[in-house]
Amino acid sequence: MSAVAIDINRYALLDDAECERRIIAAKQQLGDKVVILGHHYQRDEVYRHADISGDSLKLSRYASESNAKYIVFCGVHFMAEVADILSRPDQISILPDMAAGCSMADMANLVNVDRAWQEMSEVLYPDEQITPVTYINSAADLKAFCGRHGGIVCTSSNAHQVIEWGLARREKILFFPDQHLGRNTAYKMGIPLDEMVVWDFSKPLGGLTPEALKKAKMILWKGFCSVHQMFRPEHIDKFKEKHPETQVISHPECSFEVCQKSDYIGSTEYIVKTIAAAKPGTRWLVGTELNLVNRLNEQFADQHVHFMAPTVCMCSTMFRTDPQHLAWILESLVAGRVINRVSVPEAEAKLAVLALNRMLELPV
Ligand code: 13P
Ligand code: SF4
């Protein structure tokens, strides 16, 4: 067993209170050499140590502006990759648990996106007619693909402006990996459903006819988030039978049917801000990850915050980052050892940054 593995095994035996004490002490020793970024879906025992918390866009912007030598990203792998791409070469991006991925991001990869682009070229001129848009929930090589093909990255807070940007340049959008964010956003912009098709990457020509592809404005990748797909329109109907005054707020990774029944749709940061600004006594049904909804419930005790699904829907990969991993990473830094560095190969990063900067340059 390697020294590193022995290390984490030792930390796994520590209880949360001991980890808490060690995290605070290590942070104090590291001072401004370290910044901890925490996504809203992180569990409380980790989230409370974040210097900056937010959604993917806010945290990406912060990663591009931070001066800290070590950027410890309590989130998932693609987020730490973005931090590495946007930070200076002398800065180091760290993911406390390397197994913290995103199952939706894994639904598109360079092999099947490259193949789709090739297959589309039998019917269209993709580099002239299609703007590729990748949701930030994707691997760095797909961001590089977008950089190379005149495309762009989006997050759940700016998908509208990004699609507008893409359609101002080319007549169609290939949107991956999340079909729901693409469909919900485009529909809200006035693009009808019959101008959207779903590209099934397991089938030749995405399971589409050449005519359907030619007619489509939005080509949506057949990907989804396993957490947000658990929310159903019937959950909203049932809840509203009892509490008709309820305000429904959902993340745009939820299905079209759920978003159609929602009063507000937006990113995790938008959800937090909207509930924070509401009148005391407001009742909310929230369609997003459980850790965030539980936190909102505690934070805004003068409102009534309810989770949309009857079952527990947690992002199991976000949940992988625990106080034990965070203590391990930070104490290793104090000892002069960097563990779990996320580093995007230079050639890939150079192209990915083009697509990321196109997004970051859009007016806020
Ligand atoms: P936000 O950018 O809204 O935080 O979303 C990230 C995510 O993975 C939601 O599932
Ligand atoms: Fe990925 Fe869904 Fe988890 Fe967000 S909630 S990180 S999209 S698996």
CSV table of C-alpha atoms and ligand atoms in Angstrom, one decimal:
chain,number,residue,atom,x,y,z
A,1,MET,CA,0.0,0.0,0.0
A,2,SER,CA,1.4,3.5,-0.9
A,3,ALA,CA,2.1,6.1,1.8
A,4,VAL,CA,-0.8,8.2,0.5
A,5,ALA,CA,-3.3,5.4,0.8
A,6,ILE,CA,-2.1,4.7,4.4
A,7,ASP,CA,-2.6,8.3,5.1
A,8,ILE,CA,-6.3,8.5,4.0
A,9,ASN,CA,-7.0,5.2,5.8
A,10,ARG,CA,-5.8,6.8,9.0
A,11,TYR,CA,-8.0,9.9,8.5
A,12,ALA,CA,-11.0,7.7,7.8
A,13,LEU,CA,-10.8,6.6,11.4
A,14,LEU,CA,-11.2,10.2,12.7
A,15,ASP,CA,-14.6,11.4,13.8
A,16,ASP,CA,-16.1,14.6,12.4
A,17,ALA,CA,-15.4,16.7,15.5
A,18,GLU,CA,-11.6,15.8,15.4
A,19,CYS,CA,-11.5,16.6,11.7
A,20,GLU,CA,-13.2,19.9,12.3
A,21,ARG,CA,-10.6,20.8,14.8
A,22,ARG,CA,-7.8,19.8,12.5
A,23,ILE,CA,-9.3,21.6,9.4
A,24,ILE,CA,-9.5,24.8,11.4
A,25,ALA,CA,-5.9,24.5,12.7
A,26,ALA,CA,-4.5,23.6,9.2
A,27,LYS,CA,-6.4,26.5,7.6
A,28,GLN,CA,-4.9,28.9,10.1
A,29,GLN,CA,-1.4,27.6,9.4
A,30,LEU,CA,-1.8,27.9,5.7
A,31,GLY,CA,-3.3,31.4,5.9
A,32,ASP,CA,-3.9,33.1,2.5
A,33,LYS,CA,-1.9,30.4,0.7
A,34,VAL,CA,-5.1,28.4,0.6
A,35,VAL,CA,-8.7,29.1,-0.5
A,36,ILE,CA,-11.5,26.6,-0.1
A,37,LEU,CA,-14.3,26.8,-2.6
A,38,GLY,CA,-17.6,25.0,-1.7
A,39,HIS,CA,-20.4,24.2,-4.0
A,40,HIS,CA,-23.9,24.6,-2.5
A,41,TYR,CA,-24.5,20.8,-2.6
A,42,GLN,CA,-21.7,20.1,-0.2
A,43,ARG,CA,-22.6,18.5,3.1
A,44,ASP,CA,-22.6,21.0,6.1
A,45,GLU,CA,-19.6,19.5,7.8
A,46,VAL,CA,-17.6,20.5,4.7
A,47,TYR,CA,-19.5,23.6,3.5
A,48,ARG,CA,-18.9,25.5,6.7
A,49,HIS,CA,-15.2,25.6,6.0
A,50,ALA,CA,-15.6,27.2,2.5
A,51,ASP,CA,-14.2,30.7,2.1
A,52,ILE,CA,-16.4,31.2,-0.9
A,53,SER,CA,-19.6,29.2,-1.6
A,54,GLY,CA,-21.7,29.4,-4.7
A,55,ASP,CA,-22.9,27.9,-8.0
A,56,SER,CA,-20.6,26.8,-10.8
A,57,LEU,CA,-20.4,30.2,-12.4
A,58,LYS,CA,-19.6,32.1,-9.2
A,59,LEU,CA,-17.0,29.6,-8.2
A,60,SER,CA,-15.4,29.6,-11.7
A,61,ARG,CA,-15.1,33.3,-11.7
A,62,TYR,CA,-13.6,33.2,-8.2
A,63,ALA,CA,-11.1,30.6,-9.3
A,64,SER,CA,-10.0,32.9,-12.1
A,65,GLU,CA,-9.5,35.8,-9.7
A,66,SER,CA,-8.0,34.2,-6.6
A,67,ASN,CA,-4.4,34.7,-5.6
A,68,ALA,CA,-4.1,31.7,-3.3
A,69,LYS,CA,-1.5,29.2,-4.2
A,70,TYR,CA,-3.8,26.2,-3.4
A,71,ILE,CA,-7.4,26.2,-4.6
A,72,VAL,CA,-9.1,23.4,-2.7
A,73,PHE,CA,-12.4,22.7,-4.6
A,74,CYS,CA,-15.1,21.0,-2.5
A,75,GLY,CA,-17.2,20.1,-5.4
A,76,VAL,CA,-16.8,17.6,-8.3
A,77,HIS,CA,-14.0,16.9,-10.7
A,78,PHE,CA,-15.1,19.1,-13.6
A,79,MET,CA,-15.1,22.1,-11.2
A,80,ALA,CA,-11.5,21.5,-10.1
A,81,GLU,CA,-10.6,21.2,-13.8
A,82,VAL,CA,-12.1,24.6,-14.5
A,83,ALA,CA,-10.2,26.0,-11.5
A,84,ASP,CA,-7.0,24.6,-12.9
A,85,ILE,CA,-7.7,26.0,-16.4
A,86,LEU,CA,-8.6,29.5,-15.2
A,87,SER,CA,-6.0,29.9,-12.6
A,88,ARG,CA,-2.3,30.9,-13.1
A,89,PRO,CA,0.2,28.2,-13.8
A,90,ASP,CA,1.8,28.6,-10.4
A,91,GLN,CA,-1.5,27.9,-8.7
A,92,ILE,CA,-2.6,24.4,-7.8
A,93,SER,CA,-6.1,23.0,-8.0
A,94,ILE,CA,-7.0,20.2,-5.5
A,95,LEU,CA,-10.0,17.9,-5.3
A,96,PRO,CA,-10.3,16.4,-1.8
A,97,ASP,CA,-11.7,13.1,-3.1
A,98,MET,CA,-10.7,12.2,-6.7
A,99,ALA,CA,-13.7,9.9,-7.0
A,100,ALA,CA,-16.0,12.9,-6.8
A,101,GLY,CA,-17.2,13.0,-10.4
A,102,CYS,CA,-20.5,13.9,-12.0
A,103,SER,CA,-22.6,11.2,-13.6
A,104,MET,CA,-24.1,13.6,-16.0
A,105,ALA,CA,-20.8,14.9,-17.2
A,106,ASP,CA,-19.8,11.3,-17.9
A,107,MET,CA,-22.7,10.9,-20.4
A,108,ALA,CA,-20.8,12.8,-23.1
A,109,ASN,CA,-17.2,12.0,-24.0
A,110,LEU,CA,-14.8,13.2,-26.7
A,111,VAL,CA,-15.2,9.9,-28.6
A,112,ASN,CA,-19.0,10.1,-28.9
A,113,VAL,CA,-19.1,13.9,-29.4
A,114,ASP,CA,-16.4,13.7,-32.1
A,115,ARG,CA,-18.3,10.9,-33.8
A,116,ALA,CA,-21.6,12.9,-33.6
A,117,TRP,CA,-19.8,15.9,-35.3
A,118,GLN,CA,-18.5,13.6,-38.0
A,119,GLU,CA,-21.9,12.0,-38.6
A,120,MET,CA,-23.6,15.4,-38.7
A,121,SER,CA,-21.2,16.4,-41.4
A,122,GLU,CA,-22.9,13.9,-43.7
A,123,VAL,CA,-26.0,16.0,-43.6
A,124,LEU,CA,-24.8,19.5,-42.6
A,125,TYR,CA,-21.6,21.7,-42.5
A,126,PRO,CA,-21.2,21.6,-38.7
A,127,ASP,CA,-18.3,24.1,-38.5
A,128,GLU,CA,-20.5,26.6,-40.4
A,129,GLN,CA,-23.9,25.7,-39.2
A,130,ILE,CA,-23.6,24.5,-35.6
A,131,THR,CA,-22.3,26.2,-32.4
A,132,PRO,CA,-21.3,23.5,-30.0
A,133,VAL,CA,-22.3,24.4,-26.4
A,134,THR,CA,-21.1,22.4,-23.5
A,135,TYR,CA,-22.6,22.7,-20.1
A,136,ILE,CA,-19.8,23.3,-17.6
A,137,ASN,CA,-20.7,19.9,-16.2
A,138,SER,CA,-18.3,18.2,-18.7
A,139,ALA,CA,-14.8,17.0,-19.0
A,140,ALA,CA,-12.0,19.5,-20.0
A,141,ASP,CA,-11.5,17.8,-23.4
A,142,LEU,CA,-15.1,18.6,-24.3
A,143,LYS,CA,-14.5,22.2,-23.4
A,144,ALA,CA,-11.5,22.0,-25.6
A,145,PHE,CA,-13.7,20.6,-28.4
A,146,CYS,CA,-15.9,23.7,-28.1
A,147,GLY,CA,-12.9,25.9,-28.1
A,148,ARG,CA,-11.6,24.3,-31.3
A,149,HIS,CA,-15.0,24.4,-33.1
A,150,GLY,CA,-16.1,28.0,-32.4
A,151,GLY,CA,-18.2,26.9,-29.4
A,152,ILE,CA,-18.6,28.0,-25.8
A,153,VAL,CA,-19.3,26.8,-22.3
A,154,CYS,CA,-22.4,27.6,-20.3
A,155,THR,CA,-23.6,27.2,-16.7
A,156,SER,CA,-27.1,27.0,-15.4
A,157,SER,CA,-27.0,30.7,-14.7
A,158,ASN,CA,-26.1,31.9,-18.2
A,159,ALA,CA,-27.4,29.3,-20.6
A,160,HIS,CA,-29.9,31.8,-22.0
A,161,GLN,CA,-27.1,34.4,-23.0
A,162,VAL,CA,-24.9,31.6,-24.2
A,163,ILE,CA,-27.5,30.1,-26.6
A,164,GLU,CA,-28.3,33.6,-27.8
A,165,TRP,CA,-24.5,34.0,-28.5
A,166,GLY,CA,-24.4,30.7,-30.3
A,167,LEU,CA,-27.4,31.4,-32.5
A,168,ALA,CA,-26.2,34.9,-33.4
A,169,ARG,CA,-23.2,33.1,-35.0
A,170,ARG,CA,-24.6,29.9,-36.5
A,171,GLU,CA,-28.1,28.7,-37.2
A,172,LYS,CA,-28.1,25.6,-34.8
A,173,ILE,CA,-26.8,24.6,-31.4
A,174,LEU,CA,-25.4,21.3,-30.4
A,175,PHE,CA,-26.0,21.3,-26.6
A,176,PHE,CA,-24.4,18.7,-24.4
A,177,PRO,CA,-24.5,16.8,-22.1
A,178,ASP,CA,-27.7,17.9,-20.4
A,179,GLN,CA,-30.8,17.8,-22.6
A,180,HIS,CA,-33.0,19.3,-19.9
A,181,LEU,CA,-31.0,22.5,-19.4
A,182,GLY,CA,-30.9,22.9,-23.2
A,183,ARG,CA,-34.6,22.3,-23.7
A,184,ASN,CA,-35.8,24.3,-20.7
A,185,THR,CA,-33.7,27.3,-21.6
A,186,ALA,CA,-34.4,27.3,-25.4
A,187,TYR,CA,-38.1,26.9,-24.8
A,188,LYS,CA,-38.1,29.9,-22.4
A,189,MET,CA,-36.4,31.9,-25.2
A,190,GLY,CA,-39.3,31.1,-27.5
A,191,ILE,CA,-37.8,28.2,-29.5
A,192,PRO,CA,-40.7,25.7,-30.0
A,193,LEU,CA,-40.3,22.0,-29.0
A,194,ASP,CA,-40.7,20.9,-32.7
A,195,GLU,CA,-37.4,22.7,-33.5
A,196,MET,CA,-35.5,20.6,-30.9
A,197,VAL,CA,-34.3,17.1,-31.4
A,198,VAL,CA,-32.6,14.7,-29.1
A,199,TRP,CA,-29.3,13.2,-30.3
A,200,ASP,CA,-29.1,9.6,-29.0
A,201,PHE,CA,-25.4,8.9,-29.1
A,202,SER,CA,-26.0,5.1,-29.1
A,203,LYS,CA,-27.6,5.2,-32.5
A,204,PRO,CA,-26.4,6.0,-36.0
A,205,LEU,CA,-27.0,9.7,-36.9
A,206,GLY,CA,-28.3,10.1,-33.3
A,207,GLY,CA,-31.4,8.1,-34.2
A,208,LEU,CA,-32.6,11.0,-36.4
A,209,THR,CA,-33.5,11.4,-40.0
A,210,PRO,CA,-31.5,13.8,-42.1
A,211,GLU,CA,-34.6,15.9,-42.5
A,212,ALA,CA,-35.2,16.2,-38.7
A,213,LEU,CA,-31.6,17.2,-38.3
A,214,LYS,CA,-31.8,19.9,-41.0
A,215,LYS,CA,-35.0,21.3,-39.5
A,216,ALA,CA,-33.7,21.4,-35.9
A,217,LYS,CA,-32.4,24.6,-34.2
A,218,MET,CA,-31.4,22.8,-31.0
A,219,ILE,CA,-29.7,19.4,-31.1
A,220,LEU,CA,-29.9,18.2,-27.5
A,221,TRP,CA,-27.6,15.5,-26.2
A,222,LYS,CA,-29.3,12.6,-24.5
A,223,GLY,CA,-27.8,13.2,-21.1
A,224,PHE,CA,-29.5,14.0,-17.8
A,225,CYS,CA,-28.8,14.4,-14.1
A,226,SER,CA,-29.7,11.3,-12.1
A,227,VAL,CA,-30.6,13.5,-9.1
A,228,HIS,CA,-32.8,16.0,-10.8
A,229,GLN,CA,-34.6,13.4,-12.9
A,230,MET,CA,-36.2,12.1,-9.6
A,231,PHE,CA,-38.4,15.2,-9.3
A,232,ARG,CA,-41.8,14.6,-11.0
A,233,PRO,CA,-44.7,16.9,-11.9
A,234,GLU,CA,-47.0,14.8,-9.8
A,235,HIS,CA,-44.9,15.7,-6.7
A,236,ILE,CA,-45.8,19.3,-7.4
A,237,ASP,CA,-49.5,18.5,-8.0
A,238,LYS,CA,-49.8,16.4,-4.8
A,239,PHE,CA,-48.1,19.0,-2.7
A,240,LYS,CA,-50.2,21.9,-4.0
A,241,GLU,CA,-53.4,20.0,-3.3
A,242,LYS,CA,-52.5,20.5,0.4
A,243,HIS,CA,-50.8,23.9,0.1
A,244,PRO,CA,-52.1,25.7,-3.0
A,245,GLU,CA,-50.2,28.9,-2.1
A,246,THR,CA,-46.8,27.2,-2.6
A,247,GLN,CA,-44.1,28.8,-4.7
A,248,VAL,CA,-42.3,26.2,-6.8
A,249,ILE,CA,-38.6,26.7,-7.5
A,250,SER,CA,-36.5,24.3,-9.6
A,251,HIS,CA,-33.1,23.8,-11.0
A,252,PRO,CA,-33.1,23.8,-14.9
A,253,GLU,CA,-31.6,20.3,-14.9
A,254,CYS,CA,-35.2,19.1,-13.9
A,255,SER,CA,-37.4,17.8,-16.6
A,256,PHE,CA,-39.4,20.0,-18.9
A,257,GLU,CA,-42.7,19.0,-17.2
A,258,VAL,CA,-41.3,20.0,-13.8
A,259,CYS,CA,-40.0,23.3,-15.0
A,260,GLN,CA,-43.3,24.1,-16.7
A,261,LYS,CA,-45.0,23.7,-13.3
A,262,SER,CA,-42.4,25.8,-11.5
A,263,ASP,CA,-42.8,29.5,-10.7
A,264,TYR,CA,-39.0,30.1,-10.7
A,265,ILE,CA,-36.2,28.3,-12.5
A,266,GLY,CA,-32.5,28.9,-11.9
A,267,SER,CA,-29.1,27.9,-10.7
A,268,THR,CA,-28.3,26.9,-7.1
A,269,GLU,CA,-27.2,30.4,-6.4
A,270,TYR,CA,-30.4,31.8,-7.9
A,271,ILE,CA,-32.4,29.5,-5.7
A,272,VAL,CA,-30.6,30.6,-2.6
A,273,LYS,CA,-31.0,34.3,-3.5
A,274,THR,CA,-34.6,34.0,-4.4
A,275,ILE,CA,-35.6,32.3,-1.2
A,276,ALA,CA,-33.4,34.8,0.8
A,277,ALA,CA,-35.3,37.7,-0.7
A,278,ALA,CA,-38.8,36.3,-0.1
A,279,LYS,CA,-41.3,37.5,2.5
A,280,PRO,CA,-41.5,35.6,5.9
A,281,GLY,CA,-44.1,33.0,5.8
A,282,THR,CA,-43.6,32.0,2.1
A,283,ARG,CA,-44.0,28.3,1.4
A,284,TRP,CA,-41.5,26.8,-1.1
A,285,LEU,CA,-41.3,23.5,-2.9
A,286,VAL,CA,-37.7,23.2,-4.1
A,287,GLY,CA,-36.5,20.9,-6.9
A,288,THR,CA,-32.8,20.5,-6.3
A,289,GLU,CA,-30.3,18.5,-4.3
A,290,LEU,CA,-31.2,17.6,-0.7
A,291,ASN,CA,-28.2,19.0,1.2
A,292,LEU,CA,-28.9,22.5,-0.2
A,293,VAL,CA,-32.7,22.2,0.5
A,294,ASN,CA,-32.0,21.1,4.1
A,295,ARG,CA,-29.6,24.1,4.5
A,296,LEU,CA,-32.2,26.5,3.1
A,297,ASN,CA,-34.7,25.1,5.5
A,298,GLU,CA,-32.5,25.8,8.5
A,299,GLN,CA,-31.2,29.1,7.3
A,300,PHE,CA,-34.6,30.6,6.5
A,301,ALA,CA,-36.6,29.4,9.5
A,302,ASP,CA,-39.2,32.2,9.0
A,303,GLN,CA,-40.2,30.6,5.7
A,304,HIS,CA,-41.4,27.0,4.9
A,305,VAL,CA,-39.0,25.2,2.7
A,306,HIS,CA,-39.9,21.7,1.5
A,307,PHE,CA,-38.0,19.2,-0.7
A,308,MET,CA,-39.8,18.3,-3.9
A,309,ALA,CA,-39.4,14.5,-3.9
A,310,PRO,CA,-40.8,12.0,-1.4
A,311,THR,CA,-37.5,10.0,-1.6
A,312,VAL,CA,-34.0,11.1,-0.7
A,313,CYS,CA,-32.2,12.6,-3.7
A,314,MET,CA,-28.7,13.5,-2.9
A,315,CYS,CA,-25.8,13.9,-5.2
A,316,SER,CA,-23.7,10.9,-4.1
A,317,THR,CA,-20.6,12.2,-5.7
A,318,MET,CA,-20.8,15.7,-4.1
A,319,PHE,CA,-21.3,13.8,-0.9
A,320,ARG,CA,-18.0,12.0,-1.3
A,321,THR,CA,-16.1,15.0,0.0
A,322,ASP,CA,-16.1,14.5,3.7
A,323,PRO,CA,-14.3,16.2,6.6
A,324,GLN,CA,-11.8,13.3,6.7
A,325,HIS,CA,-10.7,14.0,3.1
A,326,LEU,CA,-10.6,17.8,3.7
A,327,ALA,CA,-8.5,17.3,6.9
A,328,TRP,CA,-6.2,15.0,5.0
A,329,ILE,CA,-5.7,17.4,2.1
A,330,LEU,CA,-5.0,20.4,4.3
A,331,GLU,CA,-2.7,18.7,6.8
A,332,SER,CA,-0.7,17.3,3.9
A,333,LEU,CA,-0.3,20.9,2.5
A,334,VAL,CA,0.9,22.0,5.9
A,335,ALA,CA,3.4,19.2,5.7
A,336,GLY,CA,4.5,20.4,2.2
A,337,ARG,CA,2.8,17.6,0.3
A,338,VAL,CA,0.2,18.2,-2.5
A,339,ILE,CA,-2.3,15.4,-2.7
A,340,ASN,CA,-5.1,15.0,-5.4
A,341,ARG,CA,-3.9,17.8,-7.7
A,342,VAL,CA,-6.2,18.2,-10.7
A,343,SER,CA,-4.1,19.2,-13.7
A,344,VAL,CA,-5.4,19.6,-17.3
A,345,PRO,CA,-2.8,18.9,-20.0
A,346,GLU,CA,-1.6,22.2,-21.5
A,347,ALA,CA,-2.7,21.7,-25.0
A,348,GLU,CA,-6.2,20.8,-23.9
A,349,ALA,CA,-6.3,23.7,-21.4
A,350,LYS,CA,-5.3,26.2,-24.1
A,351,LEU,CA,-8.4,25.3,-26.2
A,352,ALA,CA,-10.7,24.9,-23.3
A,353,VAL,CA,-9.9,28.4,-22.0
A,354,LEU,CA,-11.1,29.8,-25.3
A,355,ALA,CA,-14.6,28.3,-24.8
A,356,LEU,CA,-14.6,29.3,-21.1
A,357,ASN,CA,-13.5,32.9,-21.8
A,358,ARG,CA,-16.2,33.3,-24.4
A,359,MET,CA,-18.6,32.6,-21.6
A,360,LEU,CA,-16.9,34.7,-19.0
A,361,GLU,CA,-16.8,37.7,-21.4
A,362,LEU,CA,-20.6,37.7,-21.8
A,363,PRO,CA,-22.2,40.6,-20.0
A,364,VAL,CA,-23.4,39.5,-16.5
B,1,13P,P1,-25.1,25.1,-10.4
B,1,13P,O1,-24.2,25.7,-11.4
B,1,13P,O2,-26.5,25.7,-10.5
B,1,13P,O3,-24.6,25.2,-9.0
B,1,13P,O4,-25.3,23.6,-10.8
B,1,13P,C1,-24.3,22.7,-10.8
B,1,13P,C2,-24.9,21.3,-10.7
B,1,13P,O5,-24.2,20.4,-10.9
B,1,13P,C3,-26.3,21.2,-10.5
B,1,13P,O6,-26.6,19.8,-10.5
B,2,SF4,FE1,-23.7,16.1,-11.6
B,2,SF4,FE2,-26.3,15.9,-11.0
B,2,SF4,FE3,-24.5,15.8,-9.1
B,2,SF4,FE4,-25.0,18.1,-10.3
B,2,SF4,S1,-26.4,17.0,-9.0
B,2,SF4,S2,-23.0,17.3,-9.8
B,2,SF4,S3,-25.4,17.4,-12.4
B,2,SF4,S4,-24.8,14.3,-10.8
